[in-house]
PDB file of C-alpha atoms in Angstrom:
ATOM      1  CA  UNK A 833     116.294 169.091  65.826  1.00 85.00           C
ATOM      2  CA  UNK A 834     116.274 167.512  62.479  1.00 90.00           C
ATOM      3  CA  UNK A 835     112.860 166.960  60.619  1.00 94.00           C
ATOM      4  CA  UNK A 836     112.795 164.811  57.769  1.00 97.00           C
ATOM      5  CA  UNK A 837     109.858 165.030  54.685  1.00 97.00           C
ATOM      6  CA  UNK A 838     109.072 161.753  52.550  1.00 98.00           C
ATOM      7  CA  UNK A 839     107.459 161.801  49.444  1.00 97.00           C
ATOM      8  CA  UNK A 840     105.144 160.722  48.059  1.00 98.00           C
ATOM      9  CA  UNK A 841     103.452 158.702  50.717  1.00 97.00           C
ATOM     10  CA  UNK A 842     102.626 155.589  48.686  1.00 98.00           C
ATOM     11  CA  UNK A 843     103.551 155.021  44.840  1.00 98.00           C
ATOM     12  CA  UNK A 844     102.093 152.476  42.725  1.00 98.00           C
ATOM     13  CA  UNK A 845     104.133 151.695  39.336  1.00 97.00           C
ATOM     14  CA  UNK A 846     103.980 149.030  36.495  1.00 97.00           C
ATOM     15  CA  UNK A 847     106.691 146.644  36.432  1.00 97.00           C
ATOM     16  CA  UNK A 848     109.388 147.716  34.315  1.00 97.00           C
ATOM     17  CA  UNK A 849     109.045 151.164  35.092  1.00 97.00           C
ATOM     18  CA  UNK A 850     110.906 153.897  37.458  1.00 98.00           C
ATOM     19  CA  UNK A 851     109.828 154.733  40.904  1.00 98.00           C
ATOM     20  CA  UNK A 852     111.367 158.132  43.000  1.00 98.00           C
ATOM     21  CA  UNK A 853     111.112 158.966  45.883  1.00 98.00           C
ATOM     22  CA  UNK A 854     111.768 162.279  47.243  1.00 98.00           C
ATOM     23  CA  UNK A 855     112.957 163.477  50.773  1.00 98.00           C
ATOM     24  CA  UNK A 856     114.129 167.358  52.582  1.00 98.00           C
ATOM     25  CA  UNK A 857     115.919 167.749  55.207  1.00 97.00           C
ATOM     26  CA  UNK A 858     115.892 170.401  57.740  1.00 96.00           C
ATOM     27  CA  UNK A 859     119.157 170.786  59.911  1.00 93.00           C
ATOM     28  CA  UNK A 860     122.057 171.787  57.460  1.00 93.00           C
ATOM     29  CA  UNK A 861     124.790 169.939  59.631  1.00 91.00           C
ATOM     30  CA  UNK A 862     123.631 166.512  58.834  1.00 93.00           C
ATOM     31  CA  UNK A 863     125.628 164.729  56.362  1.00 92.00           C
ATOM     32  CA  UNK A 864     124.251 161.364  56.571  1.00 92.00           C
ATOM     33  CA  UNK A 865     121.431 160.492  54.194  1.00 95.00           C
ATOM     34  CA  UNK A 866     120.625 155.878  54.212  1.00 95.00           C
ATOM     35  CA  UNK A 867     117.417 154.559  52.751  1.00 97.00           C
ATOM     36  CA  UNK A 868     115.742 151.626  54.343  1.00 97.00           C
ATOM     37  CA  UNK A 869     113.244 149.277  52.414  1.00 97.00           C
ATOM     38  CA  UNK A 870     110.768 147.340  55.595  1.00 97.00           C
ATOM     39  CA  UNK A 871     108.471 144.627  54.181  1.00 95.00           C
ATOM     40  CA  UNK A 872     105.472 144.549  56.094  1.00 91.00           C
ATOM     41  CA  UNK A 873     106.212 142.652  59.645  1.00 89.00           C
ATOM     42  CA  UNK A 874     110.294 142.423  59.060  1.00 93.00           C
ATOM     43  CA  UNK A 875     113.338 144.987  60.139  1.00 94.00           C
ATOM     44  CA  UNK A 876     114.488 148.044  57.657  1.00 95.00           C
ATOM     45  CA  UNK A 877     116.993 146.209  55.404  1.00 94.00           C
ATOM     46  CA  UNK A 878     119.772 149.329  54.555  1.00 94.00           C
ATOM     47  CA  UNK A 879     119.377 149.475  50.547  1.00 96.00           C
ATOM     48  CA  UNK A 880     121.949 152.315  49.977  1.00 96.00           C
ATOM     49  CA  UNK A 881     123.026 155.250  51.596  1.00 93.00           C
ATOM     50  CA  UNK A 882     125.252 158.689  50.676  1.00 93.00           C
ATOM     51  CA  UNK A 883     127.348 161.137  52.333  1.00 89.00           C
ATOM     52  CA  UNK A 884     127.543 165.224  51.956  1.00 84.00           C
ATOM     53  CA  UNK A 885     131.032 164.696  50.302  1.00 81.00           C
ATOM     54  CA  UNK A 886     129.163 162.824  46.968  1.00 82.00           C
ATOM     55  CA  UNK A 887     126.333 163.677  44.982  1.00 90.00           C
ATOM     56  CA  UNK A 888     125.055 161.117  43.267  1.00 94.00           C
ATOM     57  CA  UNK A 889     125.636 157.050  44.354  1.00 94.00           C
ATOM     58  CA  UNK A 890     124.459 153.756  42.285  1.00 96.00           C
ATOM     59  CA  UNK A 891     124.124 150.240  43.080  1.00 94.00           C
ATOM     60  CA  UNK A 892     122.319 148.061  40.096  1.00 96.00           C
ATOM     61  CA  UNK A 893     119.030 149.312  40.025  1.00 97.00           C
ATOM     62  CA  UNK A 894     118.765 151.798  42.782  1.00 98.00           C
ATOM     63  CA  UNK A 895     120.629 154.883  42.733  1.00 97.00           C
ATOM     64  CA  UNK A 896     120.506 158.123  45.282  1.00 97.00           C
ATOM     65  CA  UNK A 897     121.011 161.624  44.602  1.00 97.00           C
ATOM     66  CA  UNK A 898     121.965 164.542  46.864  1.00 96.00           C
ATOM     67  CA  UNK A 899     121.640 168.464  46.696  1.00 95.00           C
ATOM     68  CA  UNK A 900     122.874 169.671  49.557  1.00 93.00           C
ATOM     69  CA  UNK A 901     122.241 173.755  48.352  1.00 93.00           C
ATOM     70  CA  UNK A 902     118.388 172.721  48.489  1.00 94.00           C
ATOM     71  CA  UNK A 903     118.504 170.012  51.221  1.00 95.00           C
ATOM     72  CA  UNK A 904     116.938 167.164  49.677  1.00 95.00           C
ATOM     73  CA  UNK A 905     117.906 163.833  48.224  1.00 97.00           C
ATOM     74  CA  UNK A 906     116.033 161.712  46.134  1.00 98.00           C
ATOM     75  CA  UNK A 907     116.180 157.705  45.466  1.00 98.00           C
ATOM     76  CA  UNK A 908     115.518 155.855  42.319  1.00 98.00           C
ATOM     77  CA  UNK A 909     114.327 152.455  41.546  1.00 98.00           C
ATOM     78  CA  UNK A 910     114.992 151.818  37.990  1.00 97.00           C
ATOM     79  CA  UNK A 911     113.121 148.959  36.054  1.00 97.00           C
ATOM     80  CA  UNK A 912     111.213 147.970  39.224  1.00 98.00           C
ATOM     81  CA  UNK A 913     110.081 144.351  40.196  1.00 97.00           C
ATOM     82  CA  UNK A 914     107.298 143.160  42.058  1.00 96.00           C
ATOM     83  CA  UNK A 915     110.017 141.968  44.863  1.00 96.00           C
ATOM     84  CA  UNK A 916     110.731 145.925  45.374  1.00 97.00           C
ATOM     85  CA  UNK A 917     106.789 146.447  46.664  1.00 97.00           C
ATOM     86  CA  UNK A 918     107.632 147.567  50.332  1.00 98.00           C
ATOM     87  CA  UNK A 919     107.801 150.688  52.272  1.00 97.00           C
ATOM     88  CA  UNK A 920     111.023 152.684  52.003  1.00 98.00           C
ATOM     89  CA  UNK A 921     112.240 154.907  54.524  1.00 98.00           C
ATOM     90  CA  UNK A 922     114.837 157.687  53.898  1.00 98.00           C
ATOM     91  CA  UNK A 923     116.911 159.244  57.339  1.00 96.00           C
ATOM     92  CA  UNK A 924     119.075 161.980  57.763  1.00 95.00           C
ATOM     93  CA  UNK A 925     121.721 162.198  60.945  1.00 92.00           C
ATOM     94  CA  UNK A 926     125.209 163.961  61.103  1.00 87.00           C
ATOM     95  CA  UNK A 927     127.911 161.624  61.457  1.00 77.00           C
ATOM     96  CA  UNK A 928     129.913 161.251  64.940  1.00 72.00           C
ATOM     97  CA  UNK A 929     129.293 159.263  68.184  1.00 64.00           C
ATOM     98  CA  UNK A 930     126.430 161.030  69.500  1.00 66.00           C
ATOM     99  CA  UNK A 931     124.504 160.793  65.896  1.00 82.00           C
ATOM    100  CA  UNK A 932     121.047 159.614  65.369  1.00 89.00           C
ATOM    101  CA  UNK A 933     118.662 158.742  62.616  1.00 92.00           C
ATOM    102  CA  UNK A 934     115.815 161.059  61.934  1.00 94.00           C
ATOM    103  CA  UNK A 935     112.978 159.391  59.379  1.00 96.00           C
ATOM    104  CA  UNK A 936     110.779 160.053  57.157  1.00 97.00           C
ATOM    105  CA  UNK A 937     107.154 159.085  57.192  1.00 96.00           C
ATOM    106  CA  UNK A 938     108.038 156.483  54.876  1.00 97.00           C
ATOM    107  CA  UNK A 939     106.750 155.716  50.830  1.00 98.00           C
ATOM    108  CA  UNK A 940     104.576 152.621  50.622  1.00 98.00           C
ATOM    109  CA  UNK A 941     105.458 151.282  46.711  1.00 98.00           C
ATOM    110  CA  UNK A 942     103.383 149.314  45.196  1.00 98.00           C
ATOM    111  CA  UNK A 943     104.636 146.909  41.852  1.00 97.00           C
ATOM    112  CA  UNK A 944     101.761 145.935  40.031  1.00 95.00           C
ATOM    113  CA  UNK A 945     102.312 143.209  37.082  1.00 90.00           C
TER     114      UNK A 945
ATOM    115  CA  UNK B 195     128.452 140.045  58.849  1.00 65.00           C
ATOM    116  CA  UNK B 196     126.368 143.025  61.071  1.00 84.00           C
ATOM    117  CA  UNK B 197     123.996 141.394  62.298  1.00 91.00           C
ATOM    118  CA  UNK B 198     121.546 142.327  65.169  1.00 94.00           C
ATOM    119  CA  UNK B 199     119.369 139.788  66.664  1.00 96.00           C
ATOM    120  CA  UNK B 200     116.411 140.376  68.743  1.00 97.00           C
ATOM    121  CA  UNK B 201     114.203 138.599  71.651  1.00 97.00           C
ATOM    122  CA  UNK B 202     111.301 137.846  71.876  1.00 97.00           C
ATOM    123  CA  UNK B 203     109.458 138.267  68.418  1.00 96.00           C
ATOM    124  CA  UNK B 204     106.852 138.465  69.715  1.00 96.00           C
ATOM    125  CA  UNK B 205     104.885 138.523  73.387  1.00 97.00           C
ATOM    126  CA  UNK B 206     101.189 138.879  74.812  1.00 97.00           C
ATOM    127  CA  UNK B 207     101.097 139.909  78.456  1.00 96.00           C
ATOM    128  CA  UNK B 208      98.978 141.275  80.463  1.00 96.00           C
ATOM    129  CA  UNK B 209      97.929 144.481  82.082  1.00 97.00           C
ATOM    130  CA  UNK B 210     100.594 145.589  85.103  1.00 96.00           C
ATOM    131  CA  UNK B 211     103.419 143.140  83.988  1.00 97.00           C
ATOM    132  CA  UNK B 212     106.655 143.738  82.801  1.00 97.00           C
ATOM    133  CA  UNK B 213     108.300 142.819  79.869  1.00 97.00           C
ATOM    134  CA  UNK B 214     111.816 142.524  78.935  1.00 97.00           C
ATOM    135  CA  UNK B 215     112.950 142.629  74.979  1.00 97.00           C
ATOM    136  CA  UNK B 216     116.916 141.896  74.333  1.00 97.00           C
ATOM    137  CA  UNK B 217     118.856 143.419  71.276  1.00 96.00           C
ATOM    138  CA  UNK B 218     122.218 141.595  70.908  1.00 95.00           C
ATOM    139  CA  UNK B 219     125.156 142.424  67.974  1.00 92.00           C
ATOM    140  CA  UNK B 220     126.110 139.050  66.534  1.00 92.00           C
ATOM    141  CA  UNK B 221     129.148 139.816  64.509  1.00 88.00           C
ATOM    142  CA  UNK B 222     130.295 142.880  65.675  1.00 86.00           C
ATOM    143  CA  UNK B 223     130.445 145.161  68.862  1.00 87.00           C
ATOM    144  CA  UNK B 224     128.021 147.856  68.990  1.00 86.00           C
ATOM    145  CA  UNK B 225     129.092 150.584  71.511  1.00 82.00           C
ATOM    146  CA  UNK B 226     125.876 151.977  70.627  1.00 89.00           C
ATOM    147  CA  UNK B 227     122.366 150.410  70.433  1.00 93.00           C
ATOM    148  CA  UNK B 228     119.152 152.330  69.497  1.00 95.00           C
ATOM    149  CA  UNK B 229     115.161 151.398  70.599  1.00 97.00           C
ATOM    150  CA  UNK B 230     112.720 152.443  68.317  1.00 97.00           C
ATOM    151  CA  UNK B 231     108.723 152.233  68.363  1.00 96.00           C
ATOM    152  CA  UNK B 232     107.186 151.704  65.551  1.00 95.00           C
ATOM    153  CA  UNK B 233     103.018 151.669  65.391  1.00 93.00           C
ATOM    154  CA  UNK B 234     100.933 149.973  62.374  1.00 91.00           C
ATOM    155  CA  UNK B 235     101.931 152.286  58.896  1.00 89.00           C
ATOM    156  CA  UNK B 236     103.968 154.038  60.380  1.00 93.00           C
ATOM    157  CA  UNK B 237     107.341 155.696  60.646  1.00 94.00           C
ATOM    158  CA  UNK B 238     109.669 154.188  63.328  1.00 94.00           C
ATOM    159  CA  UNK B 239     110.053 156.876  66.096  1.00 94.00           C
ATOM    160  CA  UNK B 240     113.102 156.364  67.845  1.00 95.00           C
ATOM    161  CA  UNK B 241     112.497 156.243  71.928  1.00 96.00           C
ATOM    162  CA  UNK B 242     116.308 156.245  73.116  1.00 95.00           C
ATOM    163  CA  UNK B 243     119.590 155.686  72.828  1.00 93.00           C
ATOM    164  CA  UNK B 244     122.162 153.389  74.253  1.00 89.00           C
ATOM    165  CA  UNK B 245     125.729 153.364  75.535  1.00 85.00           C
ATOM    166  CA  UNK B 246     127.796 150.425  76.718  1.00 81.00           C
ATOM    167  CA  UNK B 247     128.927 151.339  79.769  1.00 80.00           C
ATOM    168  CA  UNK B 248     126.473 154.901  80.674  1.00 83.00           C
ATOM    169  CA  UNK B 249     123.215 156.044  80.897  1.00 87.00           C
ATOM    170  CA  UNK B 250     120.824 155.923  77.855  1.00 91.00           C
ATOM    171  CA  UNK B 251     119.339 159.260  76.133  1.00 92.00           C
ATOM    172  CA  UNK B 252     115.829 159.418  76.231  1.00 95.00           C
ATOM    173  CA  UNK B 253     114.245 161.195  73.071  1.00 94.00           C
ATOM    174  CA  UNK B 254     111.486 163.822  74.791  1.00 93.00           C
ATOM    175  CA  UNK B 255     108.009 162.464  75.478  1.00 94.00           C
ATOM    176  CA  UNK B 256     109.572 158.984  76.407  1.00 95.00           C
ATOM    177  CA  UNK B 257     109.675 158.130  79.904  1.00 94.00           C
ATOM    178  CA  UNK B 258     112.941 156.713  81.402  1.00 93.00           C
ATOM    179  CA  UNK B 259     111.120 154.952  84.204  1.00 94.00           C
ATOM    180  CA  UNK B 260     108.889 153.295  82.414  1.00 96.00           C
ATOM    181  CA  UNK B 261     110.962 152.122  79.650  1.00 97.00           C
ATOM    182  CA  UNK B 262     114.365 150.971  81.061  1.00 96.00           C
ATOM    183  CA  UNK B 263     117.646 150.867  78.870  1.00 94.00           C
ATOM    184  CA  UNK B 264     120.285 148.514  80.225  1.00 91.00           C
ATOM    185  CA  UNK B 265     123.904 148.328  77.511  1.00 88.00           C
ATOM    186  CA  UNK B 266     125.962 146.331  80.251  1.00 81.00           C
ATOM    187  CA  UNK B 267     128.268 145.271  77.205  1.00 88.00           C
ATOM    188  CA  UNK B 268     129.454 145.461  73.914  1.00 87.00           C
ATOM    189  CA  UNK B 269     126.676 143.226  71.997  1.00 91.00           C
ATOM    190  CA  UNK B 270     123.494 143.265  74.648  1.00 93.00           C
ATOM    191  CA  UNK B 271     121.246 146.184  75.255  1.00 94.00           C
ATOM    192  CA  UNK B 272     117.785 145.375  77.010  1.00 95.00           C
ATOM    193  CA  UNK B 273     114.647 147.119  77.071  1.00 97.00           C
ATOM    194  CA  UNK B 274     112.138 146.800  80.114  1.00 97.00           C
ATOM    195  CA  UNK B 275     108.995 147.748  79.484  1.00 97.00           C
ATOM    196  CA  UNK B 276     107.514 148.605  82.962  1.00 97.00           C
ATOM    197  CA  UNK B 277     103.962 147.822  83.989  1.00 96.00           C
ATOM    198  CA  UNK B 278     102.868 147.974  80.570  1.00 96.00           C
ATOM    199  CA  UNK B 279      99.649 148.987  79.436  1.00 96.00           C
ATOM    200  CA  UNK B 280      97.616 148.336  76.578  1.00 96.00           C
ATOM    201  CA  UNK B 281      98.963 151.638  74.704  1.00 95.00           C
ATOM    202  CA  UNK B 282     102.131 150.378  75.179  1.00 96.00           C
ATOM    203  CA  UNK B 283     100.579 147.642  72.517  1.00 96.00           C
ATOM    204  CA  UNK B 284     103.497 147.836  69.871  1.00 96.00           C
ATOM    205  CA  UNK B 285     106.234 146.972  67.664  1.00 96.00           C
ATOM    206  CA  UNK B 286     109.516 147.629  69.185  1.00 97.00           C
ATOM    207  CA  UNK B 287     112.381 147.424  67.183  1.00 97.00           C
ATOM    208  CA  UNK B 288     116.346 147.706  68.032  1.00 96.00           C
ATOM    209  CA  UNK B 289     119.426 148.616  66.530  1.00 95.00           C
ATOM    210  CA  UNK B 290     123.374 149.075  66.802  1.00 92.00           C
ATOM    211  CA  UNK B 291     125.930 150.540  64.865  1.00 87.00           C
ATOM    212  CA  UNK B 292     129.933 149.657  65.084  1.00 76.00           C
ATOM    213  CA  UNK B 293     131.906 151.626  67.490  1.00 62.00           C
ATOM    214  CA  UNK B 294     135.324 152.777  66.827  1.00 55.00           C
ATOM    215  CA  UNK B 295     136.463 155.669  64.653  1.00 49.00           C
ATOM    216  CA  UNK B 296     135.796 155.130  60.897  1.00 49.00           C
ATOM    217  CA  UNK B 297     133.261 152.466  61.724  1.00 53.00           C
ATOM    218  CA  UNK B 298     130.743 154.951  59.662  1.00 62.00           C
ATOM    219  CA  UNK B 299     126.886 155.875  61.035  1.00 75.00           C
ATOM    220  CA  UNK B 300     125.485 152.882  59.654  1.00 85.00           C
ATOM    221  CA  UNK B 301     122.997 151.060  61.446  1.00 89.00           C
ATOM    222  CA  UNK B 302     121.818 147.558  61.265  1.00 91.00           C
ATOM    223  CA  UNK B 303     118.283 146.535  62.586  1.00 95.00           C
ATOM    224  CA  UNK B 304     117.079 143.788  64.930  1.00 96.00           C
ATOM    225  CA  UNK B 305     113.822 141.899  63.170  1.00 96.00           C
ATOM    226  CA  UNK B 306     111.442 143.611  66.347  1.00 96.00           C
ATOM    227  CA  UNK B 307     109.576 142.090  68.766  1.00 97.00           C
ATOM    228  CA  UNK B 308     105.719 142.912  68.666  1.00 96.00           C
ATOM    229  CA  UNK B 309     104.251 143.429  72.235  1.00 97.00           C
ATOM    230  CA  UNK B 310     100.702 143.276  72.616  1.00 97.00           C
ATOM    231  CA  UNK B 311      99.446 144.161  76.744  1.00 97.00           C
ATOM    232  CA  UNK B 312      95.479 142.653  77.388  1.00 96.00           C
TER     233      UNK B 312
END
C-alpha cells in the first residue's frame, strides 16, 4: 500500500517569513496529492491540493509543488501569520471510486510574533 | 457548499456500552463516506470505508464487529462502536466525498466526535 513521509515534524517560523513542508510518496500510481491544515480540537480544513497532470499550483499565500520523477511534493506558506499556526497534513491516493487518503504524520507549525 | 456534519461532538460512556456516532453530507450526496481515528498528536488513521448501498472496507487491524459501518443512503453513514472499552477512548472523525464521475477525490471532513469510555 501507499506510505506517506511528512516533514519536518513541527516548524516554528517568525511572522513574515516562509514555512515548507516536505512530503514522499511511495506507490507510483497515486496521482492525488491535498494538504489539510487541523487546528487543535477541529476537522482538517482542505487548504489546496494538486494532481500528477500539474506541477506546481498557487492560491495567495500557499502554493504546492510536485515531482513526480522523485515522488515528493512540497507545500509553501509564504509570508506566514500567526492564524497559519496549526498542524498540516499532506495525503496521497490515486483517483477513482475505490481511492483512499493515505497521511502523513503531520507538521505542527508554529508562528511566533 | 460540501459540507459534512457530525454527531455527537462529543460523549462519555461507560465500560460495555455502545455508542453510535452519525456522519451526514449536508449539501451534497456522498456515495462514499470514510471513518477515521485519530489519537492526541497524531496522524488520522483511517479505520474504513463506506458505500451507500454495500458493505464497508475495513482497513487491516480494525475489527468489523466491533466497529459497525452502516451507509443506508446518500448523506448518512453511522458508526457503532460496540462494547467499547477504555482504549477505544478517542477522537473519531468522518468524511465523504461526491459521487458521480468527475466529482474529483476530494474529501470534506465532519468536525469529530471525541469518545471517552470510563
Amino acid at each position: 500500500g501507499e506510505n506517506v513521509e511528512q516533514h519536518p515534524s513541527t516548524l516554528s517560523v517568525q511572522e513574515g517569513d516562509s514555512a515548507v513542508i516536505k512530503c514522499t510518496y511511495s506507490d507510483s500510481a497515486s496521482n492525488y496529492f491535498p494538504w489539510y491544515k487541523q487546528e487543535l480540537g477541529k476537522r482538517p480544513q482542505l487548504i489546496i491540493d494538486i494532481r500528477s497532470n500539474v506541477g506546481e499550483k498557487k492560491d495567495q499565500r500557499i502554493a504546492v509543488t510536485l515531482n513526480k520523477t522523485a515522488k515528493h511534493f512540497s507545500l509553501h506558506i509564504t509570508e506566514t501569520q500567526p492564524e497559519d499556526s496549526a498542524v498540516y497534513f499532506c495525503a496521497a491516493s490515486m483517483t477513482g471510486t475505490a481511492s483512499k487518503l493515505t497521511f502523513g504524520t503531520g507538521t505542527r507549525l508554529q508562528v511566533t510574533l | 457548499g460540501a459540507v459534512v456534519s457530525q454527531h455527537p461532538s462529543w460523549v462519555i460512556c461507560k465500560s460495555g456500552t455502545s455508542v453510535k456516532i452519525e456522519c451526514r453530507s449536508l449539501d451534497f450526496q456522498a456515495t462514499t463516506m470514510f471513518w477515521y481515528r485519530q489519537f492526541p498528536k497524531q496522524s488520522l488513521m483511517l479505520m474504513a470505508t463506506s458505500n451507500e448501498g454495500s458493505k464497508a472496507t475495513y482497513e487491516q487491524g480494525v475489527e468489523k464487529d466491533k466497529f459497525l459501518i452502516n451507509h443506508a443512503s446518500l448523506t448518512l453513514s453511522t458508526l457503532t462502536v460496540t462494547s467499547a472499552h477504555p482504549e477505544d477512548s478517542s477522537f473519531y472523525i468522518c468524511s465523504a466525498r461526491e459521487g458521480g464521475r468527475g466529482r474529483g477525490e476530494t474529501q470534506y471532513f465532519g468536525p469529530g466526535t471525541r469518545l471517552l469510555v470510563l
